[in-house]
Every structure is written in C-alpha cells, then in structure tokens.
Coordinates of C-alpha atoms in Angstrom, one line a residue:
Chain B
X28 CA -8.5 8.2 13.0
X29 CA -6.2 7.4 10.2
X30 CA -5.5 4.0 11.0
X31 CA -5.6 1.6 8.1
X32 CA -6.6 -1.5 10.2
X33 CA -9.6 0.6 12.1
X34 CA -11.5 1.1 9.1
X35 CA -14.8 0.4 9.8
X36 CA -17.5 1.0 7.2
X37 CA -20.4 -1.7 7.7
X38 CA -22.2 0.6 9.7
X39 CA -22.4 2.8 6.5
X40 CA -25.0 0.5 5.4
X41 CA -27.4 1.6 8.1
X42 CA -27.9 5.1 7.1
X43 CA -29.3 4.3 3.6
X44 CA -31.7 7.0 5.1
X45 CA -29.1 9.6 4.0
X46 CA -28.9 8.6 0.8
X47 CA -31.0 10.3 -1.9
X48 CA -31.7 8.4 -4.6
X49 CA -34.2 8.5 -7.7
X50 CA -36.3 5.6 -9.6
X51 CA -34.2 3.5 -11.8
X52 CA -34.3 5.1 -15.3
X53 CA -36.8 3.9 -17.4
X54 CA -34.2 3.2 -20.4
X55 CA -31.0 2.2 -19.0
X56 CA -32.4 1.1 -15.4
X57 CA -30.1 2.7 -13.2
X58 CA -30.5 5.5 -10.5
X59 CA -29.1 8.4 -10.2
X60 CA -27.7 10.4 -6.8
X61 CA -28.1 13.4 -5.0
X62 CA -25.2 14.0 -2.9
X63 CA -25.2 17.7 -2.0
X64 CA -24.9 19.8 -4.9
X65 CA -23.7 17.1 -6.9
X66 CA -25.6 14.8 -9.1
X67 CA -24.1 11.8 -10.3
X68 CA -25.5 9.6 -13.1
X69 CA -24.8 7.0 -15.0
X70 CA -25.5 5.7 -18.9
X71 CA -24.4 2.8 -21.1
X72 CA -21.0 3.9 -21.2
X73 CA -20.3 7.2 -18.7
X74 CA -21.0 8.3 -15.3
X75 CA -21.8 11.4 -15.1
X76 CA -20.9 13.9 -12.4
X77 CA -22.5 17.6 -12.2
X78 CA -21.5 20.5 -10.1
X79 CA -22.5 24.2 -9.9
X80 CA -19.8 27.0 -10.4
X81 CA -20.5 30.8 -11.5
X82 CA -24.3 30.3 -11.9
X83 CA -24.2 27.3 -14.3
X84 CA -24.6 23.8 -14.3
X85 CA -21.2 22.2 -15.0
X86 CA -20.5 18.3 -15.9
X87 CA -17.6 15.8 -16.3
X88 CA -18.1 12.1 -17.6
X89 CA -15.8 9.4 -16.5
X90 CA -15.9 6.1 -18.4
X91 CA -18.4 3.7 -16.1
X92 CA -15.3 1.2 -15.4
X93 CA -13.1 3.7 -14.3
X94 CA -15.3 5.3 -12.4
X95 CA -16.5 2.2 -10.6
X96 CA -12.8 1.0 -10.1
X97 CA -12.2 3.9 -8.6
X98 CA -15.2 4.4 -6.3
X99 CA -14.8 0.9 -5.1
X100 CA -11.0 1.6 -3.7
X101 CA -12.5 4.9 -1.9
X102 CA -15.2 2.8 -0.4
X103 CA -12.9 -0.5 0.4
X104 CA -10.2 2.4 2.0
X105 CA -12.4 4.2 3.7
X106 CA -11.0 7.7 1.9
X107 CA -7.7 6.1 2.7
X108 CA -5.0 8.9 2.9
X109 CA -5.4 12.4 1.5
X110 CA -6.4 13.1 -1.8
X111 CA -8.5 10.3 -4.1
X112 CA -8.6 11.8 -7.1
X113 CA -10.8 9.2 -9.3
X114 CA -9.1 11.5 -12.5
X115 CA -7.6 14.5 -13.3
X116 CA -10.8 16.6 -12.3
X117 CA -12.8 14.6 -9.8
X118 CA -11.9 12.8 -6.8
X119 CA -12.6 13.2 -2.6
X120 CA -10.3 13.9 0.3
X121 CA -10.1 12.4 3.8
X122 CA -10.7 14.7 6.7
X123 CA -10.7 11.6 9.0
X124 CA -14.4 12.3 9.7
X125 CA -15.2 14.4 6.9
X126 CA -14.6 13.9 3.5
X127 CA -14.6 16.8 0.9
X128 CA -16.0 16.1 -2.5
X129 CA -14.4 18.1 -5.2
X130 CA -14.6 18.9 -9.0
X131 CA -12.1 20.4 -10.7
X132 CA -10.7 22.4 -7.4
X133 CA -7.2 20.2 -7.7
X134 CA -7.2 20.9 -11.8
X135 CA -4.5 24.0 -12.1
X136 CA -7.1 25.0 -15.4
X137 CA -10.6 24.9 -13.7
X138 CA -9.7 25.8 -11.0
X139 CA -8.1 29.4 -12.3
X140 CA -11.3 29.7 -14.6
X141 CA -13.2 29.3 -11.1
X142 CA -15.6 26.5 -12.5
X143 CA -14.4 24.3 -9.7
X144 CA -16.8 23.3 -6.5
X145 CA -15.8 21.3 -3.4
X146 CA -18.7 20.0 -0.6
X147 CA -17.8 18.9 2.6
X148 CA -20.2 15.6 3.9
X149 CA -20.2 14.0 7.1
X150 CA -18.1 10.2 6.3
X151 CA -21.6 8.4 7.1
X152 CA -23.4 10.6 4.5
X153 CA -20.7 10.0 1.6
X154 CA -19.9 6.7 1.9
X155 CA -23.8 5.6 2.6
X156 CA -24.2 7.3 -1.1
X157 CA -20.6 5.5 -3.0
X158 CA -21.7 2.4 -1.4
X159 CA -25.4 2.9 -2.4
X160 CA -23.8 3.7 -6.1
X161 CA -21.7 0.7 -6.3
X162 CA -24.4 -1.5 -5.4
X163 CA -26.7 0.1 -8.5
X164 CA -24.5 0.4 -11.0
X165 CA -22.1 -2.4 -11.0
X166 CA -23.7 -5.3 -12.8
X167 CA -23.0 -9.0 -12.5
X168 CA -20.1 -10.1 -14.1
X169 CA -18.1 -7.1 -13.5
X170 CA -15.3 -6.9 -10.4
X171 CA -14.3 -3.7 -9.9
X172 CA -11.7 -4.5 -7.7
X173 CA -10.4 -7.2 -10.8
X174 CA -8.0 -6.3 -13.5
X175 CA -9.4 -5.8 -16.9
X176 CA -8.4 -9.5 -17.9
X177 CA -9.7 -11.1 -14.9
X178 CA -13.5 -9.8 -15.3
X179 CA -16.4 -9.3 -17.5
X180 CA -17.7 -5.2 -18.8
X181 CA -19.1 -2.7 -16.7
X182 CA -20.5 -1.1 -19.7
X183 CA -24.6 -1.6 -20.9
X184 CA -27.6 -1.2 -19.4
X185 CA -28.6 -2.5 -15.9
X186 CA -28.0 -5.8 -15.8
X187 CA -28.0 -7.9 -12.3
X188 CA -25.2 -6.9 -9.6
X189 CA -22.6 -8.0 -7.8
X190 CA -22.6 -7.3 -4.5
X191 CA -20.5 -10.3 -3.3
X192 CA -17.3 -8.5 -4.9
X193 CA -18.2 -4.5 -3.9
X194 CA -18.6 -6.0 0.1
X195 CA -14.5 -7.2 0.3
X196 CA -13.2 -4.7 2.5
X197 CA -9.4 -4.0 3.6
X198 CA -7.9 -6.3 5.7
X199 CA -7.5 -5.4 9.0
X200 CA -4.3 -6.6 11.0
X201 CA -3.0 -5.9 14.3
X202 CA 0.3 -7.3 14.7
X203 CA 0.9 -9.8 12.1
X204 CA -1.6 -12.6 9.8
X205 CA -1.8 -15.8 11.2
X206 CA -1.2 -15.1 14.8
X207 CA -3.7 -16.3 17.3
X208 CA -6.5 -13.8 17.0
X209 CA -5.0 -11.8 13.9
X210 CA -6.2 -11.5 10.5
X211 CA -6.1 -15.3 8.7
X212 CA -3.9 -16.3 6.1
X213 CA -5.0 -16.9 2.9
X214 CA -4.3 -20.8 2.3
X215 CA -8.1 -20.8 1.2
X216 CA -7.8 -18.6 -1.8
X217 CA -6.3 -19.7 -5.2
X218 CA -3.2 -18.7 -6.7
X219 CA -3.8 -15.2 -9.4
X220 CA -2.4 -16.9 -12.8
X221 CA 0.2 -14.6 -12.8
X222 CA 1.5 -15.9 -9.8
X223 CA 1.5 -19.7 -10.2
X224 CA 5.4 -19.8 -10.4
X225 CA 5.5 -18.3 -7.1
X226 CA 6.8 -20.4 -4.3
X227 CA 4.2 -22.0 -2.0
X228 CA 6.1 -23.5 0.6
X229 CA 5.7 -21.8 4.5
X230 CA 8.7 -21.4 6.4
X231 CA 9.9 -23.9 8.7
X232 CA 9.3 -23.1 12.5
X233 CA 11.2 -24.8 14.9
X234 CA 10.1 -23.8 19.1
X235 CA 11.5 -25.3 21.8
X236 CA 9.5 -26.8 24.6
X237 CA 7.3 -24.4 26.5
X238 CA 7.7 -21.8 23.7
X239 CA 5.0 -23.5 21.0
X240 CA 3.0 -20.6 19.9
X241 CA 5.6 -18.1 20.7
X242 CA 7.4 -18.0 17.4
X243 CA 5.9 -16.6 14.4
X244 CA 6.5 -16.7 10.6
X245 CA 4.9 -17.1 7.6
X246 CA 5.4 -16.7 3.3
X247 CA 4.5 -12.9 2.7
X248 CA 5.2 -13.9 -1.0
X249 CA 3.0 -17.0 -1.1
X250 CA 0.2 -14.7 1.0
X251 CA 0.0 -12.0 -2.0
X252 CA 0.1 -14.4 -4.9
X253 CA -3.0 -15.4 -3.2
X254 CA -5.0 -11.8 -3.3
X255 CA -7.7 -11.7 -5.1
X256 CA -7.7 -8.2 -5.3
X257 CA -5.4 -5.9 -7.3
X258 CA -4.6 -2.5 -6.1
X259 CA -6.0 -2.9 -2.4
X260 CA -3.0 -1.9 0.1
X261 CA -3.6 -4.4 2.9
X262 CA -1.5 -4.3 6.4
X263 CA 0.5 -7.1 7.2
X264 CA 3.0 -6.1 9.7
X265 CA 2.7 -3.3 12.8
X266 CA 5.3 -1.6 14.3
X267 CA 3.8 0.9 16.3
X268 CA 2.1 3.1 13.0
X269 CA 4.8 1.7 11.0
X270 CA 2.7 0.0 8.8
X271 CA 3.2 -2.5 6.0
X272 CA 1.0 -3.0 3.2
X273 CA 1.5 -5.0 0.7
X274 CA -0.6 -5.2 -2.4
X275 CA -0.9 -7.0 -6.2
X276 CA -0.8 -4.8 -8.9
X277 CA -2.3 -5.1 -12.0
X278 CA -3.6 -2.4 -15.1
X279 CA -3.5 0.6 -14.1
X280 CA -4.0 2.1 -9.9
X281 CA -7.5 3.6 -10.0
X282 CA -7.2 6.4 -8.8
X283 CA -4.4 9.0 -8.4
X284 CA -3.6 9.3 -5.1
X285 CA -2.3 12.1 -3.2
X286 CA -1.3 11.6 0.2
X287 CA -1.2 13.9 3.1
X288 CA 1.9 12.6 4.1
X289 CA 4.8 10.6 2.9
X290 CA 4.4 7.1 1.6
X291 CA 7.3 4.9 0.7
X292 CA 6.7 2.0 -2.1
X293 CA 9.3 -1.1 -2.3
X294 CA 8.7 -3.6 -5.5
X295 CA 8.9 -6.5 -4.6
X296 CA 8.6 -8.3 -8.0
X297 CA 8.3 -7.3 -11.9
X298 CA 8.0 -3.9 -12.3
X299 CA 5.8 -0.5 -12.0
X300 CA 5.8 2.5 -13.5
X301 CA 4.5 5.6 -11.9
X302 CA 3.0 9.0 -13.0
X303 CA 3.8 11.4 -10.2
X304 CA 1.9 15.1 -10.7
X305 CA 2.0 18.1 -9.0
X306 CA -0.6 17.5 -6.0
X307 CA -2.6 20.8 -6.2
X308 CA -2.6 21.3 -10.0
X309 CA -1.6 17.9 -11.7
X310 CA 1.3 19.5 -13.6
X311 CA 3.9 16.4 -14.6
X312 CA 7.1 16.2 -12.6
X313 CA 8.7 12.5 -12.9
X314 CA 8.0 9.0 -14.0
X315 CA 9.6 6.9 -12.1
X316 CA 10.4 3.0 -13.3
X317 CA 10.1 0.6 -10.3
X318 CA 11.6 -3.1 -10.9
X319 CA 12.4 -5.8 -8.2
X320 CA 14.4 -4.0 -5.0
X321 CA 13.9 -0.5 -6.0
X322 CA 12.3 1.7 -2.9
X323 CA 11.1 5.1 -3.0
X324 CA 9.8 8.0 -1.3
X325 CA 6.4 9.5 -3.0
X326 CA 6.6 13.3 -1.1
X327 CA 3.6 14.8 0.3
X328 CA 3.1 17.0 -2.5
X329 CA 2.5 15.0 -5.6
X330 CA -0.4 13.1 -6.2
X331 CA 0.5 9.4 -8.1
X332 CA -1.0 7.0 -10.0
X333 CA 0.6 3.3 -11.0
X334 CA 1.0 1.2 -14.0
X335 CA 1.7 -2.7 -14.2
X336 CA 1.1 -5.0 -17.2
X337 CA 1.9 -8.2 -15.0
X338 CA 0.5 -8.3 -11.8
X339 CA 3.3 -7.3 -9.3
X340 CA 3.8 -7.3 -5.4
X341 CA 4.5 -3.8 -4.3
X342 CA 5.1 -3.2 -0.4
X343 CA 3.5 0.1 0.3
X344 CA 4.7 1.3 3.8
X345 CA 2.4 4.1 5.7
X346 CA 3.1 6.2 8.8
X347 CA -0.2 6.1 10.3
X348 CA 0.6 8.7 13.2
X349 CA -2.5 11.5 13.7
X350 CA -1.7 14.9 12.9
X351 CA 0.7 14.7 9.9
X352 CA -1.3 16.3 7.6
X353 CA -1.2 19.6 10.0
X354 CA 2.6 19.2 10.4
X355 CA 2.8 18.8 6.5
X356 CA 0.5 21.7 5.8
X357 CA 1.9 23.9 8.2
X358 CA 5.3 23.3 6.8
X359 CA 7.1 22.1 9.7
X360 CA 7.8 19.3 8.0
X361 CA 9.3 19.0 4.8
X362 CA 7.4 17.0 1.8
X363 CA 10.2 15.1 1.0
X364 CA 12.1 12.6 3.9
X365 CA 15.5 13.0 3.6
X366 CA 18.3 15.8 2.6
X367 CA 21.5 14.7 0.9
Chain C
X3 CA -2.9 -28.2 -24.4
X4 CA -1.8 -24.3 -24.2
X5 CA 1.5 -23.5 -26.0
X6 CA 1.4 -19.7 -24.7
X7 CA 4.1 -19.4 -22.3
X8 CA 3.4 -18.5 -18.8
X9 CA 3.6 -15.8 -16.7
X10 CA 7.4 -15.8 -15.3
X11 CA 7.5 -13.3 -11.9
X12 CA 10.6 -11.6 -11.8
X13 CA 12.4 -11.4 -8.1
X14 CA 15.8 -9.3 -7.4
X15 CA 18.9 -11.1 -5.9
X16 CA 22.4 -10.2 -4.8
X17 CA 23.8 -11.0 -8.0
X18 CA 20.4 -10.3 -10.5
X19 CA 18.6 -6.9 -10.2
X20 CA 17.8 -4.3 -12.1
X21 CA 18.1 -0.9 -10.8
X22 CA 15.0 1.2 -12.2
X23 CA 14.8 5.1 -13.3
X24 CA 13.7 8.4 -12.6
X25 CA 12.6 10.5 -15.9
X26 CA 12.5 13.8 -14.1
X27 CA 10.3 16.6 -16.0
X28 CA 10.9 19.0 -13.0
X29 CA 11.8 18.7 -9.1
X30 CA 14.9 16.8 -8.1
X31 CA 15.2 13.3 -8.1
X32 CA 17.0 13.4 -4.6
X33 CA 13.5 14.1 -3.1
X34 CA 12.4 10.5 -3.9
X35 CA 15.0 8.6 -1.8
X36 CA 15.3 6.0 -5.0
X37 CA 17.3 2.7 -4.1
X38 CA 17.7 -0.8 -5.1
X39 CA 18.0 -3.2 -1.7
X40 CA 20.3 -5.5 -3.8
X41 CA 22.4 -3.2 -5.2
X42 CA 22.7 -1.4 -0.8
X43 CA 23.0 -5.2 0.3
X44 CA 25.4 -5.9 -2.3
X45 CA 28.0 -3.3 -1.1
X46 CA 27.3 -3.8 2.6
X47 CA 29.1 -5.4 5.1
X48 CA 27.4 -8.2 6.7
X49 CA 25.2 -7.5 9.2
X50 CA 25.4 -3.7 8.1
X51 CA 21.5 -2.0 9.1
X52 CA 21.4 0.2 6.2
X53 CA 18.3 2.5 6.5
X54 CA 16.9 2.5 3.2
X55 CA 12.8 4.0 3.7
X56 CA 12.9 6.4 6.4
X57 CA 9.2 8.0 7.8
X58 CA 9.6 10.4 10.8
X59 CA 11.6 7.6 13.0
X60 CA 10.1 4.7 11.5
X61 CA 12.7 3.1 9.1
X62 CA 13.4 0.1 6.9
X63 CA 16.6 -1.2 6.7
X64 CA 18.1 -3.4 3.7
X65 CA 20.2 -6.5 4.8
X66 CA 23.2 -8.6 3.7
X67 CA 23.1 -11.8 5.9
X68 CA 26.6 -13.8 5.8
X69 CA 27.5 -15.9 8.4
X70 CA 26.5 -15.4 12.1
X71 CA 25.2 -12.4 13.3
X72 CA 25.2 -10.6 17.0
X73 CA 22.7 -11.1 19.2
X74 CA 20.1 -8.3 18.9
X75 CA 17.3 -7.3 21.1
X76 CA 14.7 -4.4 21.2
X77 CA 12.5 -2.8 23.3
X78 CA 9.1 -3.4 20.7
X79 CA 7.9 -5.6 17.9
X80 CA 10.1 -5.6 15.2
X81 CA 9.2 -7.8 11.8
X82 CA 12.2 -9.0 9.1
X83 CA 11.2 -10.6 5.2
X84 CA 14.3 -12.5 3.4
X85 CA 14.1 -11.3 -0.2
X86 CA 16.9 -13.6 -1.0
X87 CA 18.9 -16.4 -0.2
X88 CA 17.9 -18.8 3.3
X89 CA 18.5 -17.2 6.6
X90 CA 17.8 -19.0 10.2
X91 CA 16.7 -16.9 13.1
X92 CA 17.5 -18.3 16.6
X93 CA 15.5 -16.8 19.6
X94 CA 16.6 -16.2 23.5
X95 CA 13.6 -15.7 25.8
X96 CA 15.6 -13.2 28.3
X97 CA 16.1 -13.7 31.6
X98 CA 16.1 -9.8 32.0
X99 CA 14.8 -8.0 28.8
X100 CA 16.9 -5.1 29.2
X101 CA 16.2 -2.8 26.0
X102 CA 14.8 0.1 26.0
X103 CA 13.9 3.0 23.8
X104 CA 14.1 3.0 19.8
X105 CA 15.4 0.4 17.4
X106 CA 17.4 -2.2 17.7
X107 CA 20.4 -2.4 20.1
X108 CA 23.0 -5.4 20.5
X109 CA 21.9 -8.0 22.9
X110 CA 25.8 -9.1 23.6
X111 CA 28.0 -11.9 23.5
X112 CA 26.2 -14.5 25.4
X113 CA 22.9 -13.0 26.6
X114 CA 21.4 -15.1 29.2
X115 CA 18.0 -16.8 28.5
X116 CA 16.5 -19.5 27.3
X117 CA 16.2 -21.4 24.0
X118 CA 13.2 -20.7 22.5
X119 CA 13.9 -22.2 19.4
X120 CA 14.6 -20.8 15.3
X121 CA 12.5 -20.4 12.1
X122 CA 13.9 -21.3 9.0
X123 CA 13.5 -18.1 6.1
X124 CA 13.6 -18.2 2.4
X125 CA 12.9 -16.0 -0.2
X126 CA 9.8 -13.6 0.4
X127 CA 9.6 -15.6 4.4
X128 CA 8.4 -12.9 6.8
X129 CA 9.1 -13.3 10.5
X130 CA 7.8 -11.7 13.8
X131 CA 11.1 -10.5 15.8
X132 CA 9.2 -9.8 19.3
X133 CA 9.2 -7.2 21.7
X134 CA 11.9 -8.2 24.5
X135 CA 13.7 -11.6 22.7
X136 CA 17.3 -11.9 21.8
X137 CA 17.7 -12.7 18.3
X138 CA 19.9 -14.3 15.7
X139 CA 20.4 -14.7 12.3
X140 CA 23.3 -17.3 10.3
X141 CA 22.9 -17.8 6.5
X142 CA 26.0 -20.1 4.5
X143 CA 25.5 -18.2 1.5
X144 CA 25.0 -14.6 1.2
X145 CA 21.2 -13.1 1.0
X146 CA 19.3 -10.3 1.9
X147 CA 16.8 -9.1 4.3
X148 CA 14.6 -6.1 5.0
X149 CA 13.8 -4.7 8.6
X150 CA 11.0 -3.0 10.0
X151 CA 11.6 -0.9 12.7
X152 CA 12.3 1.9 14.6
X153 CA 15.7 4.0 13.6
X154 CA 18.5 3.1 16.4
X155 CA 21.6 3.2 17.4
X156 CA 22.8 0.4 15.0
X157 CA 21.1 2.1 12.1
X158 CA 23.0 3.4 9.0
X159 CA 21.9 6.5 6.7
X160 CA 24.1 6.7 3.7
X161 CA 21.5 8.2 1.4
X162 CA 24.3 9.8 -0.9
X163 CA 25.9 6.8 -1.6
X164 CA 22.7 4.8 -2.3
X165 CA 20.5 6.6 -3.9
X166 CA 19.5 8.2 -7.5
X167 CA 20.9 11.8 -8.0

C-alpha cells in the first residue's frame, strides 16, 4: 500500500537473517553486501555498486555521502513513490511490496549499450540490507539526513556509527498533528538556524462551552522551522489521500525522484530550483525556479531532483490512491493534470 | 559577538511576491500547471475558490479573504493555512449536517446550529475545517489562504489565466 503515513519498516530489523554480509575489511573496516547479483562496497571515499551485464562484471562509484544521503531517504520513505534514482545510473523503484533494484536500466546510454541489470527483492529482503548498510557505513559524526553545514564527513575509514540519526523515520499522521491521538507537535525540538526569524507564536483558539477539544489549529510554519530533517516529506494534513507534506529543504534533494504519478510542490518560503529529466532516459527538459507562492505540477514522466542554498519550506502534495501507477502506465491517464 | 548577518526567510504576500520561471529545454511549459497564489489571490474576488493544484479530484485552492465570508459546509475533513494577512474562522456545530458529496458547498444565510466557537489565523496558521460544521471566515485587511479539499461546486479552474505559457 502506497500510503505515506502506513510506512512501517521496524520490522525490517528482524530479518537481518536475509542480509548477506562479509567481515569488516581489514583496511578500511567496513562490510560489504550481497544483495542479489549486486555487490555493494564501500572505501574511504566511494561506494561501490557492481552488477552483471553481457558476461562481465560491471561497476559504478557514488561518492560515500551521496550515496548514504540517498540510501537513508529510501529507507526513511520506505521506496516512497516510483522511481529513487540515488544518480543518474543507480537508484530502486517501488512495487509496493517489491522493490526493483536497477543499474543503468533508466540511463538512455547504458541502457541502449545493454550493460544495464535490474533485480527484483521482496521489500523485507531490500530494506533488511539498506538498513543493514546504513548502520555500517555511516560513522559518528555524520547525519545523513543533515545538510552539508549542519554535520560532520562521511568520508574515511570506519569510525564509530550513528545509529541514533539513521532510526528517524517519516512521520506518520492521520488527520492532523496535535490532535488527541495524532502525530505530536514539535514544541520539543529547536529552531534550524535558518529559521530563527520565523514566527513562533500558535494560533489563538477560542471554543465555546461544550465544544473544548473540538476545534483544531496549529503554526504549520513554526512546526517546519522546527524539523530536524531536510528533504524528508512528512504528512501533516489528510483529506481522504489528499495528502500534505511538508518538508525543509536544504543542499541539494538526494535523490532524483521519479514518481509514478503526479506530484504537485507549493514553496512556501525562499526559493528552489529544480532539474526535471526525462523519467526513462534522464534527457534534460526544464528547470524550473520556485520562489515563495509559486505551485507546480511535476508530471508522471520526469524524474526531479531539487536545489536550495537556504533551507526552505516546500509543501509537497501526494495523491495516495492505489492503482495510479497502472492508470498512468496504461495511458488512461495523462502525465500531466490539466489541458489549457 | 557575530557581525555575519542572519539568515532572513523570505515569505510571499499580496503585495510582495516574486513569480518564479520555467527554462524549458523541451516539452511545454503548460504541462507543469506553474502559478503564484499571490499573484491568483491578488486578482480574485474575495471569497473566489480558485483551484490552483489539481490531482484527480483532489484540489487546492488559493484564497483572497476580505471581509466576511458565506457560510460553508462540507461533507468531509477539509484543512485551510493563511499564508498572509490574519483571518478568524467562526464554527456552527449543525443542527442537521446536510452536505453531501464532493467539496465544499454553501452552508446559507443563517444555518442553524450552535456556536462552537472561532480560531484566530496568521501567517503560515493551519486549521482543521471538520467534516459536517458550518464555517466562516472575516479578515479587516486583505490576505490569503490555501484550501485543501475536494474539487466542488464552488470551485474555480482558470488555468489559462493563471498559469505560465
């Protein structure tokens, strides 16, 4: 089920059984991971992914703090929506109970040279085995779900971990935060720096006799300048599978996403500008400059990724209905959302 | 003491926003649906649901508050955020929730129910419009909100006029 708010991945951690890990190397001091066909690895600087494809070995390194960035959003989002491509030639999608693992399969080059190779894993399996990942190779000091600024270097040899910020999972909502029973607010939490001009003040709320309780309202604004996250949609408002989820942005998104259906994003301060690719071969089709009120569609066939040098509040909205990605594929509906 | 200036978060208004851009390499920029809220509250009449994000039924509409609205009711939850401006939000606990269906619909002059009392909005103030109360909104100065709901009879599509071509 693609509902945000029933993400549920704690039980990953009992199947460590299906994870197939080696000793930690004797030089750098990290494992390394079988996952189906793949191998992943890591060094000082790189992880290391390698796939089969026309009788050979093939590889593909990703720097080890853009890699860790982006595993940690596919672990926190449970393979979110679609396509999680962690760069331009690796990345997973969501079958929403399987999750294909691809290399080079949504790369218009690779894959016409036909050196691309996708595996399909049970959602246990892969996300015992990302989880199993993060915990080994990010060391203390590093957040990979912090901005560069906020955090120490993912880069060296194995060096303690960090498991405290890999376990901070999505927040799950049902109605609304701060409603009897519903995810909390976040009074706890500090302010990010780049939020400490933000307002703090609640709204006032004023029930009548024999309605206390009934009326609801809190500061969305003051809420988000209180994430410690960046880059972590999170749903605050439900409206049958109209959801809302807001998010602090900061550096560059992680991964590049490509949804299996339409997304719409509304900045709600500073600004963010976004790459948008062709979602099967990454081709370029738009940049699109986001300041404060600007809201717009992201079709179901380009895949995305975002860029913000002060951390901004972005409202992304979902439509978490089953079955879109059927009705998209099959093209009875089309990628964009309106005709004009 | 620190003499580097501090981060200064930049919020839209009625009267300060800055529309943003589409640098198209190919496609058509019609096929993102690009608005500014400000810029569709800032030629609206008040009161005017103008659908701005619109996702297989599911909509969100952009805003301008001025003065005192109608009464309006729905059948589900419905959830508004002032991005601008103060707005107060009186609810009715019905005698006899009569919506039904999608979206919002007009309550009428003087629905009967009882007081349940208001909330008090300001900028980036989110509030829980529930399933089967009459609401109201009343703002002295002109601001903005956003909706979340479910597109109805009172909803607006002007996507020519609003968006980025």
């Amino acid at each position: 089920m693609a509902m945000l708010e029933a993400v549920e991945t704690e039980s990953a951690l009992i199947f460590d059984t299906l994870v197939d890990a080696s000793a930690a190397h004797p030089v750098t001091g990290y494992k390394a991971f079988n996952l189906g066909s793949f191998k992943l690895s890591r060094d000082e600087y790189f992880a290391r992914i390698e796939w089969p494809a026309k009788g050979e070995q093939r590889s593909h390194l990703i720097p080890a703090d853009a890699f860790l960035r982006a595993v940690m959003r596919d672990v926190a989002w449970g393979f979110f929506y679609g396509w999680v491509n962690f760069d331009h030639v690796v990345g997973t999608r969501n079958l929403y109970g399987k999750v294909d693992m691809y290399a080079g399969t949504f790369n218009g080059v690779l894959k016409a040279a036909g050196v691309d190779y996708t595996e399909q894993f049970e959602t246990p399996q892969i996300m015992a085995t990302f989880k199993a990942i993060l915990r080994d190779w990010t060391n203390a000091g590093f957040d990979p779900f912090a901005a560069p600024s906020e955090t120490g270097t993912a880069f060296g040899r194995k060096s303690g971990d960090n498991i405290e910020a890999i376990e901070r999972f999505r927040v799950a909502t049902r109605r609304m935060p701060g409603l009897k029973g519903d995810s909390p607010l976040r009074d706890d939490l500090p302010v990010n720096r780049h939020f400490a001009d933000v307002a703090q003040d609640e709204p006032e709320v004023h029930a009548s006799e024999g309605f206390e309780g009934q009326l609801h309202a809190f500061s969305l604004f003051k809420y988000l300048s209180r994430s410690d996250v960046s880059w972590n949609p999170s749903v605050t408002s439900v409206c049958g599978t109209s959801l809302f989820c807001p998010t602090t942005e900061e550096f560059i998104l992680p991964i590049v996403h490509g949804n299996d259906r339409i997304e719409w994003f509304l900045q709600l301060s500073d600004e963010i500008v976004w790459d948008i690719g062709d979602k099967d071969d990454g081709n370029p089709r738009a940049r699109i400059t986001m300041r404060a009120g600007d809201i717009c569609a992201m079709p179901a066939d380009i895949r995305h990724q975002g860029y913000s040098t002060k951390r901004s509040m972005l409202l992304v909205w979902e439509n978490a209905t089953p079955n879109l990605p059927q009705r998209y594929e099959s093209g009875e509906l089309k990628p964009y959302p309106v005709e004009f | 003491m620190s003499t580097q200036p501090g981060f200064n978060t930049v919020f839209g208004s009625l009267v300060q926003y800055t529309k943003g851009t589409i640098e198209l390499v190919t496609g058509k920029k019609s096929h993102y649906a690009f608005s500014n809220i400000f810029e569709v509250a800032a030629q609206s009449a008040p009161y005017e649901k103008v659908v701005v994000g619109l996702n297989l039924g599911y909509v969100i509409e952009a805003i301008r508050a001025e003065g005192t609205s109608p009464w309006f009711t729905c059948a589900h939850d419905e959830f508004v955020i002032a991005v601008d401006g103060i707005v107060r939000v009186d609810f009715l606990k019905l005698d006899a929730a009569t919506a039904q269906g999608d979206g919002t619909q007009l309550a009428g002059e003087l629905p009967k129910g009882r007081p349940m009392g208001y909330v008090l909005l300001k900028r980036g103030h989110q509030a829980l419009l529930p399933a089967g109360c009459a609401y109201r909104f009343e703002a002295s100065t002109p601001c903005v909100l956003l909706q979340q709901t479910v597109q109805g009879s009172l909803s607006i599509e002007k996507w020519a006029d609003i968006c980025l071509k």
